[in-house]
Amino acid sequence: MTTLHLVDIEQRDMIASFPSFNPEQDDLMEFRRSLVEGTTALLNSGAVKYEERLIPGPDAAPDVRVILFHPPKTSRTTSAIFYVHGGGMIAGTPDMQAGMLDRLASETGTLIVSVDYRLAPETPFPGGLEDVYAALVWLHESAGELGINSERIMVMGDSGGGCLAAATALLARDRGKIKLHAQVLIYPMLDLRTGSTNAPSDDPTTGEFVWTRAQNQHAWSAVRGELTDDDPQFGYLSPAFMRDLSGLPPTFIITGALDLFRDEDITFAQRLWKASVPTELIVYANAVHAFDLLPSSLGKRVRHDVLEAVRRLL
């Protein structure tokens, strides 16, 4: 049985443009290459300029690369968006979204910093997360130099980057050094049980396209490494397991009705509401994972909704 008939009619023929990855047969390096090339082709219509820096990594780890998208010089906004790219935490680079981030910087008049964190399986948890957090600390401490207000930093991420964004918000809350202004989670990957026999829910209408159950379980296994269920850091690996979600910043979440992550995203939003965290959630009908990347009426609508939400939260 296929769910193709449920997919947005404008996007049905385009979902095949997304790179596919069968963990049992395909080469991860090839998937990484095709993901970057495919996403770059979808999001970047021409040459995009950005500033590149290397900042100190966490503890004895290598330096972390970040890329900066500066707003127009006429902008008076002192806010910043700290962005974490997607790719299931096993693939992707910030450069592949350069066109989108450059437009977002211009449309919001906001500085955007995107982080190039280490990927699994070469670097399992917590390496990638600590890279992201180190970059956030750098942004916070460099606020004066960059012309931003250190108390007006929003964390934002998509898919696997949404997981790292949510985990970074939890780290910032618990380490007490940075008070984030908001978080925006684009179809975030939050629960490592999804796609397994232990999944809290498993709707067969989700997860057929773009990001599948097999991909999800492969990625989570790579990121998790040897971390055990009873490790006190487990909630930072998979934010769905964090018992206490109170004290997090105002949150905006989107997901698709056909996205494998739909139910875990809805559950996370419900838990945020119960924890008295101001939270908006939009679930788009006929939408698969990464549906916002495709040129269509649906893609245009979600990009508008995200832009307006970012503007409100900034």
mmCIF file of C-alpha atoms in Angstrom, residues 1-141:
data_model
loop_
_atom_site.group_PDB
_atom_site.id
_atom_site.type_symbol
_atom_site.label_atom_id
_atom_site.label_comp_id
_atom_site.label_asym_id
_atom_site.label_seq_id
_atom_site.Cartn_x
_atom_site.Cartn_y
_atom_site.Cartn_z
ATOM 1 C CA MET A 1 0.000 0.000 0.000
ATOM 2 C CA THR A 2 1.245 3.499 -0.802
ATOM 3 C CA THR A 3 0.250 6.843 0.677
ATOM 4 C CA LEU A 4 1.157 8.779 -2.458
ATOM 5 C CA HIS A 5 -2.492 9.703 -3.032
ATOM 6 C CA LEU A 6 -2.476 11.523 0.320
ATOM 7 C CA VAL A 7 0.489 13.737 -0.592
ATOM 8 C CA ASP A 8 -0.142 17.327 -1.668
ATOM 9 C CA ILE A 9 -1.016 17.134 -5.358
ATOM 10 C CA GLU A 10 1.606 19.722 -6.369
ATOM 11 C CA GLN A 11 4.345 17.840 -4.535
ATOM 12 C CA ARG A 12 3.627 14.246 -5.568
ATOM 13 C CA ASP A 13 5.954 14.255 -8.546
ATOM 14 C CA MET A 14 8.636 16.222 -6.704
ATOM 15 C CA ILE A 15 9.133 14.076 -3.625
ATOM 16 C CA ALA A 16 11.245 11.733 -5.731
ATOM 17 C CA SER A 17 13.818 14.542 -5.964
ATOM 18 C CA PHE A 18 14.768 14.012 -2.349
ATOM 19 C CA PRO A 19 17.826 11.777 -1.861
ATOM 20 C CA SER A 20 16.855 8.286 -0.707
ATOM 21 C CA PHE A 21 18.928 6.213 1.681
ATOM 22 C CA ASN A 22 18.556 2.531 2.406
ATOM 23 C CA PRO A 23 20.816 1.883 5.420
ATOM 24 C CA GLU A 24 21.193 -1.800 4.506
ATOM 25 C CA GLN A 25 22.404 -1.160 0.954
ATOM 26 C CA ASP A 26 23.482 2.442 0.376
ATOM 27 C CA ASP A 27 26.706 4.214 1.196
ATOM 28 C CA LEU A 28 26.416 6.902 3.866
ATOM 29 C CA MET A 29 29.016 9.117 2.214
ATOM 30 C CA GLU A 30 27.072 9.064 -1.027
ATOM 31 C CA PHE A 31 23.884 9.945 0.852
ATOM 32 C CA ARG A 32 25.661 12.868 2.478
ATOM 33 C CA ARG A 33 26.853 14.116 -0.887
ATOM 34 C CA SER A 34 23.450 13.770 -2.537
ATOM 35 C CA LEU A 35 21.672 15.434 0.398
ATOM 36 C CA VAL A 36 23.905 18.489 0.252
ATOM 37 C CA GLU A 37 23.714 18.718 -3.542
ATOM 38 C CA GLY A 38 19.956 18.170 -3.660
ATOM 39 C CA THR A 39 19.117 20.597 -0.875
ATOM 40 C CA THR A 40 21.493 23.205 -2.261
ATOM 41 C CA ALA A 41 19.779 22.953 -5.651
ATOM 42 C CA LEU A 42 16.348 23.421 -4.055
ATOM 43 C CA LEU A 43 17.257 26.359 -1.811
ATOM 44 C CA ASN A 44 20.047 28.269 -3.540
ATOM 45 C CA SER A 45 19.115 30.077 -6.733
ATOM 46 C CA GLY A 46 22.483 31.812 -7.072
ATOM 47 C CA ALA A 47 25.696 32.672 -5.292
ATOM 48 C CA VAL A 48 25.165 33.472 -1.629
ATOM 49 C CA LYS A 49 27.649 35.410 0.453
ATOM 50 C CA TYR A 50 28.260 34.622 4.086
ATOM 51 C CA GLU A 51 31.004 35.042 6.649
ATOM 52 C CA GLU A 52 32.828 31.959 7.893
ATOM 53 C CA ARG A 53 34.567 31.606 11.253
ATOM 54 C CA LEU A 54 36.223 28.916 13.343
ATOM 55 C CA ILE A 55 35.470 29.095 17.044
ATOM 56 C CA PRO A 56 36.844 27.089 19.979
ATOM 57 C CA GLY A 57 35.297 23.644 20.254
ATOM 58 C CA PRO A 58 34.046 22.018 23.459
ATOM 59 C CA ASP A 59 36.795 20.885 25.851
ATOM 60 C CA ALA A 60 39.605 19.300 23.789
ATOM 61 C CA ALA A 61 37.489 18.866 20.654
ATOM 62 C CA PRO A 62 38.398 20.461 17.300
ATOM 63 C CA ASP A 63 37.354 23.995 16.458
ATOM 64 C CA VAL A 64 33.754 24.425 15.331
ATOM 65 C CA ARG A 65 32.932 26.085 12.035
ATOM 66 C CA VAL A 66 30.078 28.578 11.931
ATOM 67 C CA ILE A 67 28.732 30.637 9.051
ATOM 68 C CA LEU A 68 27.146 34.052 9.545
ATOM 69 C CA PHE A 69 24.444 35.730 7.475
ATOM 70 C CA HIS A 70 24.342 39.444 8.186
ATOM 71 C CA PRO A 71 21.129 41.448 7.851
ATOM 72 C CA PRO A 72 20.922 44.543 5.636
ATOM 73 C CA LYS A 73 22.880 47.470 7.035
ATOM 74 C CA THR A 74 19.636 49.412 7.368
ATOM 75 C CA SER A 75 18.298 46.859 9.861
ATOM 76 C CA ARG A 76 17.780 48.048 13.427
ATOM 77 C CA THR A 77 17.089 44.597 14.825
ATOM 78 C CA THR A 78 19.492 43.400 17.532
ATOM 79 C CA SER A 79 18.128 39.866 17.674
ATOM 80 C CA ALA A 80 19.914 36.773 16.387
ATOM 81 C CA ILE A 81 18.820 33.392 15.081
ATOM 82 C CA PHE A 82 21.051 30.459 15.950
ATOM 83 C CA TYR A 83 20.363 27.786 13.321
ATOM 84 C CA VAL A 84 21.049 24.024 13.356
ATOM 85 C CA HIS A 85 20.841 22.189 10.028
ATOM 86 C CA GLY A 86 18.981 18.949 9.380
ATOM 87 C CA GLY A 87 20.128 15.592 8.041
ATOM 88 C CA GLY A 88 19.219 13.189 10.835
ATOM 89 C CA MET A 89 22.430 14.142 12.680
ATOM 90 C CA ILE A 90 24.254 11.821 10.261
ATOM 91 C CA ALA A 91 24.416 14.127 7.232
ATOM 92 C CA GLY A 92 24.160 17.728 6.063
ATOM 93 C CA THR A 93 26.059 21.001 6.305
ATOM 94 C CA PRO A 94 24.929 24.560 7.036
ATOM 95 C CA ASP A 95 26.004 25.621 3.536
ATOM 96 C CA MET A 96 23.264 23.582 1.875
ATOM 97 C CA GLN A 97 20.680 25.974 3.361
ATOM 98 C CA ALA A 98 22.638 29.144 2.635
ATOM 99 C CA GLY A 99 20.047 30.535 0.233
ATOM 100 C CA MET A 100 17.213 30.051 2.714
ATOM 101 C CA LEU A 101 19.208 31.482 5.620
ATOM 102 C CA ASP A 102 20.332 34.483 3.580
ATOM 103 C CA ARG A 103 16.709 35.258 2.679
ATOM 104 C CA LEU A 104 15.619 34.812 6.287
ATOM 105 C CA ALA A 105 18.308 37.229 7.467
ATOM 106 C CA SER A 106 17.086 39.812 4.956
ATOM 107 C CA GLU A 107 13.378 39.261 5.639
ATOM 108 C CA THR A 108 13.766 39.523 9.411
ATOM 109 C CA GLY A 109 16.649 41.996 9.559
ATOM 110 C CA THR A 110 18.357 39.542 11.877
ATOM 111 C CA LEU A 111 21.842 38.095 12.205
ATOM 112 C CA ILE A 112 21.809 34.340 11.578
ATOM 113 C CA VAL A 113 24.560 32.003 12.742
ATOM 114 C CA SER A 114 24.506 28.391 11.526
ATOM 115 C CA VAL A 115 26.762 25.753 13.047
ATOM 116 C CA ASP A 116 28.682 22.958 11.329
ATOM 117 C CA TYR A 117 28.569 20.291 14.049
ATOM 118 C CA ARG A 118 30.258 16.884 13.927
ATOM 119 C CA LEU A 119 28.109 14.057 12.563
ATOM 120 C CA ALA A 120 27.436 10.492 13.681
ATOM 121 C CA PRO A 121 28.519 7.736 13.527
ATOM 122 C CA GLU A 122 32.034 9.210 13.474
ATOM 123 C CA THR A 123 31.055 11.393 16.423
ATOM 124 C CA PRO A 124 28.238 9.920 18.524
ATOM 125 C CA PHE A 125 26.392 11.737 21.316
ATOM 126 C CA PRO A 126 27.221 14.095 22.923
ATOM 127 C CA GLY A 127 29.835 15.353 20.434
ATOM 128 C CA GLY A 128 27.490 17.020 17.970
ATOM 129 C CA LEU A 129 25.341 18.539 20.710
ATOM 130 C CA GLU A 130 28.365 19.928 22.530
ATOM 131 C CA ASP A 131 29.573 21.491 19.265
ATOM 132 C CA VAL A 132 26.213 23.197 18.899
ATOM 133 C CA TYR A 133 26.191 24.383 22.490
ATOM 134 C CA ALA A 134 29.770 25.687 22.201
ATOM 135 C CA ALA A 135 28.724 27.720 19.166
ATOM 136 C CA LEU A 136 25.748 29.112 21.074
ATOM 137 C CA VAL A 137 28.028 30.134 23.942
ATOM 138 C CA TRP A 138 30.341 31.841 21.455
ATOM 139 C CA LEU A 139 27.415 33.745 19.927
ATOM 140 C CA HIS A 140 26.210 34.798 23.363
ATOM 141 C CA GLU A 141 29.667 35.957 24.461
#
